[in-house]
Structures are given as structure tokens and as C-alpha cells.
Short mmCIF file of N, CA and C in Angstrom, two decimals:
data_model
loop_
_atom_site.label_atom_id
_atom_site.label_comp_id
_atom_site.label_asym_id
_atom_site.label_seq_id
_atom_site.Cartn_x
_atom_site.Cartn_y
_atom_site.Cartn_z
N MET A 1 23.89 -62.50 223.34
CA MET A 1 22.66 -62.73 224.16
C MET A 1 21.99 -64.02 223.46
N ILE A 2 21.68 -64.96 224.47
CA ILE A 2 21.00 -66.17 223.93
C ILE A 2 19.55 -65.95 224.06
N THR A 3 18.80 -66.15 222.96
CA THR A 3 17.35 -66.00 222.78
C THR A 3 16.80 -67.01 222.02
N LYS A 4 15.42 -67.06 222.12
CA LYS A 4 14.61 -67.88 221.28
C LYS A 4 14.44 -67.23 219.85
N HIS A 5 13.99 -67.94 218.90
CA HIS A 5 13.81 -67.33 217.59
C HIS A 5 12.45 -67.64 217.07
N PRO A 6 11.45 -67.12 217.72
CA PRO A 6 9.98 -67.35 217.35
C PRO A 6 9.74 -66.79 215.91
N LEU A 7 8.86 -67.35 215.06
CA LEU A 7 8.68 -67.11 213.77
C LEU A 7 8.07 -65.78 213.67
N LEU A 8 7.14 -65.41 214.58
CA LEU A 8 6.30 -64.27 214.58
C LEU A 8 7.29 -62.96 214.71
N VAL A 9 8.50 -63.25 215.28
CA VAL A 9 9.51 -62.21 215.48
C VAL A 9 10.34 -62.21 214.29
N GLU A 10 10.61 -63.41 213.79
CA GLU A 10 11.63 -63.54 212.57
C GLU A 10 10.83 -62.99 211.24
N PHE A 11 9.65 -63.27 211.15
CA PHE A 11 8.86 -62.81 209.97
C PHE A 11 7.64 -62.07 210.44
N PRO A 12 7.87 -60.75 211.11
CA PRO A 12 6.62 -59.99 211.54
C PRO A 12 5.72 -59.60 210.54
N GLU A 13 6.23 -59.60 209.19
CA GLU A 13 5.32 -58.98 208.08
C GLU A 13 4.48 -60.06 207.53
N TYR A 14 4.67 -61.34 208.12
CA TYR A 14 4.02 -62.52 207.71
C TYR A 14 3.04 -63.10 208.85
N ALA A 15 2.92 -62.17 209.92
CA ALA A 15 2.28 -62.78 211.04
C ALA A 15 0.80 -63.33 210.77
N GLU A 16 0.01 -62.60 209.98
CA GLU A 16 -1.31 -63.09 209.72
C GLU A 16 -1.37 -64.24 208.96
N LYS A 17 -0.41 -64.26 208.03
CA LYS A 17 -0.29 -65.40 207.04
C LYS A 17 0.09 -66.59 207.91
N ILE A 18 1.08 -66.50 208.72
CA ILE A 18 1.55 -67.49 209.53
C ILE A 18 0.35 -68.15 210.41
N LYS A 19 -0.36 -67.38 210.99
CA LYS A 19 -1.53 -67.75 211.69
C LYS A 19 -2.61 -68.48 210.89
N ASN A 20 -2.86 -67.88 209.73
CA ASN A 20 -3.93 -68.57 208.80
C ASN A 20 -3.39 -69.93 208.37
N LEU A 21 -2.17 -69.92 207.83
CA LEU A 21 -1.67 -71.23 207.31
C LEU A 21 -1.59 -72.30 208.45
N TYR A 22 -1.36 -71.95 209.69
CA TYR A 22 -1.21 -72.73 210.83
C TYR A 22 -2.52 -73.54 210.97
N HIS A 23 -3.63 -72.81 210.77
CA HIS A 23 -4.93 -73.32 210.92
C HIS A 23 -5.52 -74.01 209.70
N GLU A 24 -4.91 -73.67 208.53
CA GLU A 24 -5.58 -74.23 207.29
C GLU A 24 -4.64 -75.38 206.57
N ASN A 25 -3.48 -75.40 206.97
CA ASN A 25 -2.52 -76.33 206.23
C ASN A 25 -1.85 -77.14 207.09
N GLN A 26 -2.14 -78.59 207.06
CA GLN A 26 -1.48 -79.50 207.89
C GLN A 26 0.09 -79.55 207.68
N GLU A 27 0.58 -79.61 206.57
CA GLU A 27 2.02 -79.52 206.31
C GLU A 27 2.68 -78.39 206.96
N PHE A 28 2.11 -77.22 206.89
CA PHE A 28 2.67 -76.01 207.44
C PHE A 28 2.75 -76.16 208.93
N GLN A 29 1.62 -76.66 209.48
CA GLN A 29 1.47 -76.84 210.84
C GLN A 29 2.65 -77.81 211.44
N VAL A 30 2.83 -78.86 210.67
CA VAL A 30 3.93 -79.77 211.05
C VAL A 30 5.17 -78.91 210.94
N LEU A 31 5.52 -78.21 210.07
CA LEU A 31 6.80 -77.54 209.92
C LEU A 31 6.86 -76.48 211.06
N LEU A 32 5.75 -75.75 211.27
CA LEU A 32 5.75 -74.85 212.48
C LEU A 32 6.17 -75.41 213.71
N GLU A 33 5.52 -76.53 214.07
CA GLU A 33 5.83 -77.27 215.17
C GLU A 33 7.23 -77.81 215.34
N SER A 34 7.72 -78.28 214.21
CA SER A 34 9.14 -78.86 214.10
C SER A 34 10.14 -77.69 214.41
N TYR A 35 9.78 -76.52 213.89
CA TYR A 35 10.68 -75.46 213.94
C TYR A 35 10.70 -74.97 215.55
N HIS A 36 9.43 -74.87 216.09
CA HIS A 36 9.39 -74.43 217.54
C HIS A 36 10.00 -75.50 218.31
N ASN A 37 9.90 -76.79 218.11
CA ASN A 37 10.61 -77.73 218.96
C ASN A 37 12.15 -77.63 218.85
N LEU A 38 12.59 -77.51 217.66
CA LEU A 38 13.98 -77.40 217.47
C LEU A 38 14.61 -75.99 218.20
N ASP A 39 13.77 -75.04 218.07
CA ASP A 39 14.28 -73.79 218.65
C ASP A 39 14.27 -73.87 220.10
N GLU A 40 13.40 -74.61 220.69
CA GLU A 40 13.30 -74.82 222.17
C GLU A 40 14.49 -75.76 222.67
N GLU A 41 14.83 -76.77 221.81
CA GLU A 41 15.90 -77.78 222.09
C GLU A 41 17.24 -76.91 221.98
N ILE A 42 17.31 -76.20 220.98
CA ILE A 42 18.58 -75.41 220.89
C ILE A 42 18.69 -74.27 222.04
N PHE A 43 17.73 -73.70 222.46
CA PHE A 43 17.71 -72.74 223.57
C PHE A 43 18.11 -73.53 224.88
N LYS A 44 17.55 -74.63 225.16
CA LYS A 44 18.12 -75.31 226.30
C LYS A 44 19.48 -75.75 226.21
N ILE A 45 20.00 -76.01 225.03
CA ILE A 45 21.36 -76.50 225.02
C ILE A 45 22.18 -75.16 225.20
N GLU A 46 21.83 -74.15 224.53
CA GLU A 46 22.66 -72.84 224.69
C GLU A 46 22.69 -72.29 226.14
N THR A 47 21.53 -72.57 226.91
CA THR A 47 21.61 -72.04 228.37
C THR A 47 21.91 -73.01 229.19
N ASN A 48 22.71 -74.22 228.67
CA ASN A 48 23.21 -75.28 229.56
C ASN A 48 22.23 -75.98 230.34
N GLU A 49 20.97 -75.99 230.06
CA GLU A 49 19.69 -76.79 230.64
C GLU A 49 19.94 -78.29 230.22
N THR A 50 20.33 -78.44 228.94
CA THR A 50 20.59 -79.74 228.33
C THR A 50 22.02 -79.86 227.72
N PRO A 51 22.76 -80.80 228.20
CA PRO A 51 23.96 -80.98 227.62
C PRO A 51 24.08 -81.51 226.12
N ALA A 52 24.96 -81.11 225.47
CA ALA A 52 25.22 -81.50 224.06
C ALA A 52 26.46 -81.02 223.43
N SER A 53 27.01 -81.84 222.55
CA SER A 53 28.28 -81.39 222.00
C SER A 53 28.16 -80.24 220.98
N ASP A 54 29.19 -79.62 220.65
CA ASP A 54 29.20 -78.48 219.65
C ASP A 54 28.56 -79.02 218.34
N ASP A 55 29.06 -80.32 217.97
CA ASP A 55 28.64 -80.82 216.71
C ASP A 55 27.12 -80.97 216.76
N GLU A 56 26.54 -81.56 217.81
CA GLU A 56 25.07 -81.69 217.88
C GLU A 56 24.43 -80.41 217.80
N LEU A 57 24.89 -79.39 218.46
CA LEU A 57 24.36 -78.08 218.55
C LEU A 57 24.29 -77.41 217.01
N ASN A 58 25.43 -77.61 216.43
CA ASN A 58 25.52 -77.11 215.11
C ASN A 58 24.51 -77.84 214.11
N LYS A 59 24.36 -79.13 214.28
CA LYS A 59 23.45 -79.77 213.37
C LYS A 59 22.08 -79.37 213.66
N LEU A 60 21.66 -79.25 215.00
CA LEU A 60 20.19 -78.62 215.32
C LEU A 60 20.04 -77.23 214.60
N ARG A 61 21.07 -76.40 214.74
CA ARG A 61 20.93 -75.09 214.09
C ARG A 61 20.78 -75.17 212.51
N LYS A 62 21.54 -76.01 211.97
CA LYS A 62 21.31 -76.12 210.51
C LYS A 62 19.96 -76.68 210.29
N ASP A 63 19.46 -77.61 210.98
CA ASP A 63 18.13 -78.15 210.75
C ASP A 63 17.10 -77.07 210.86
N ARG A 64 17.29 -76.22 211.97
CA ARG A 64 16.32 -75.03 212.09
C ARG A 64 16.35 -74.11 211.00
N VAL A 65 17.63 -73.81 210.34
CA VAL A 65 17.69 -72.98 209.17
C VAL A 65 16.98 -73.56 208.01
N PHE A 66 17.09 -74.89 207.90
CA PHE A 66 16.58 -75.59 206.77
C PHE A 66 14.89 -75.50 206.90
N ILE A 67 14.35 -75.80 208.04
CA ILE A 67 12.93 -75.65 208.28
C ILE A 67 12.47 -74.31 208.02
N LYS A 68 13.15 -73.31 208.56
CA LYS A 68 12.93 -71.89 208.40
C LYS A 68 12.86 -71.53 206.97
N ASP A 69 13.70 -72.07 206.16
CA ASP A 69 13.64 -71.83 204.74
C ASP A 69 12.39 -72.32 204.03
N GLU A 70 11.99 -73.51 204.53
CA GLU A 70 10.73 -74.30 204.10
C GLU A 70 9.59 -73.25 204.39
N ILE A 71 9.51 -72.88 205.55
CA ILE A 71 8.38 -72.03 206.01
C ILE A 71 8.40 -70.69 205.27
N TYR A 72 9.55 -70.21 205.01
CA TYR A 72 9.60 -68.93 204.26
C TYR A 72 9.09 -69.27 202.76
N GLN A 73 9.40 -70.38 202.16
CA GLN A 73 8.78 -70.75 200.94
C GLN A 73 7.22 -70.67 201.00
N PHE A 74 6.68 -71.30 201.98
CA PHE A 74 5.21 -71.24 202.27
C PHE A 74 4.64 -69.88 202.16
N LEU A 75 5.38 -69.03 202.86
CA LEU A 75 4.99 -67.66 203.06
C LEU A 75 5.00 -66.80 201.84
N THR A 76 5.89 -67.02 201.07
CA THR A 76 6.04 -66.31 199.91
C THR A 76 5.45 -66.73 198.64
N HIS A 77 4.82 -67.82 198.64
CA HIS A 77 4.18 -68.50 197.48
C HIS A 77 2.68 -68.64 197.78
#
């Protein structure tokens, strides 16, 4: 099943910290917005709303994982 991957679902145990960091830390805000935009772009490709090659889709997925890892580092430190 094709779904979006919102961070509040991915990291429910950090929901409050995500909200606080979003309002308090500009770098975190940029990461969160980048993650959301990538997730939206990937979803549109996966649902055939936006055409893209498999290579493009795989690159975007890797970028999303990289950003998600950076966000996780913020949440755990």
C-alpha cells in the first residue's frame, strides 16, 4: 500500500519534542519541511500523479532516509 510517512507517525514517542523543536530551532524546521516536501513528492510519484524514472524515485527515497536520520539525531540528543 502506498502511503505518506509523516514524522509524527514515524516517531510517535517524540511527538512533543518534534513540535517544540519545530517552533524553537530553525535548522530543525528546515529539516522537517524538507522531509515533508520530499515525502509529498515521493507520494505523488508512487501514485502516478507525477512521472519519474525509477532512478529518480530511488534517489528521492534515499534523500528522505538521510533527512530522517538527521531528524532522529536531533530528537535523540
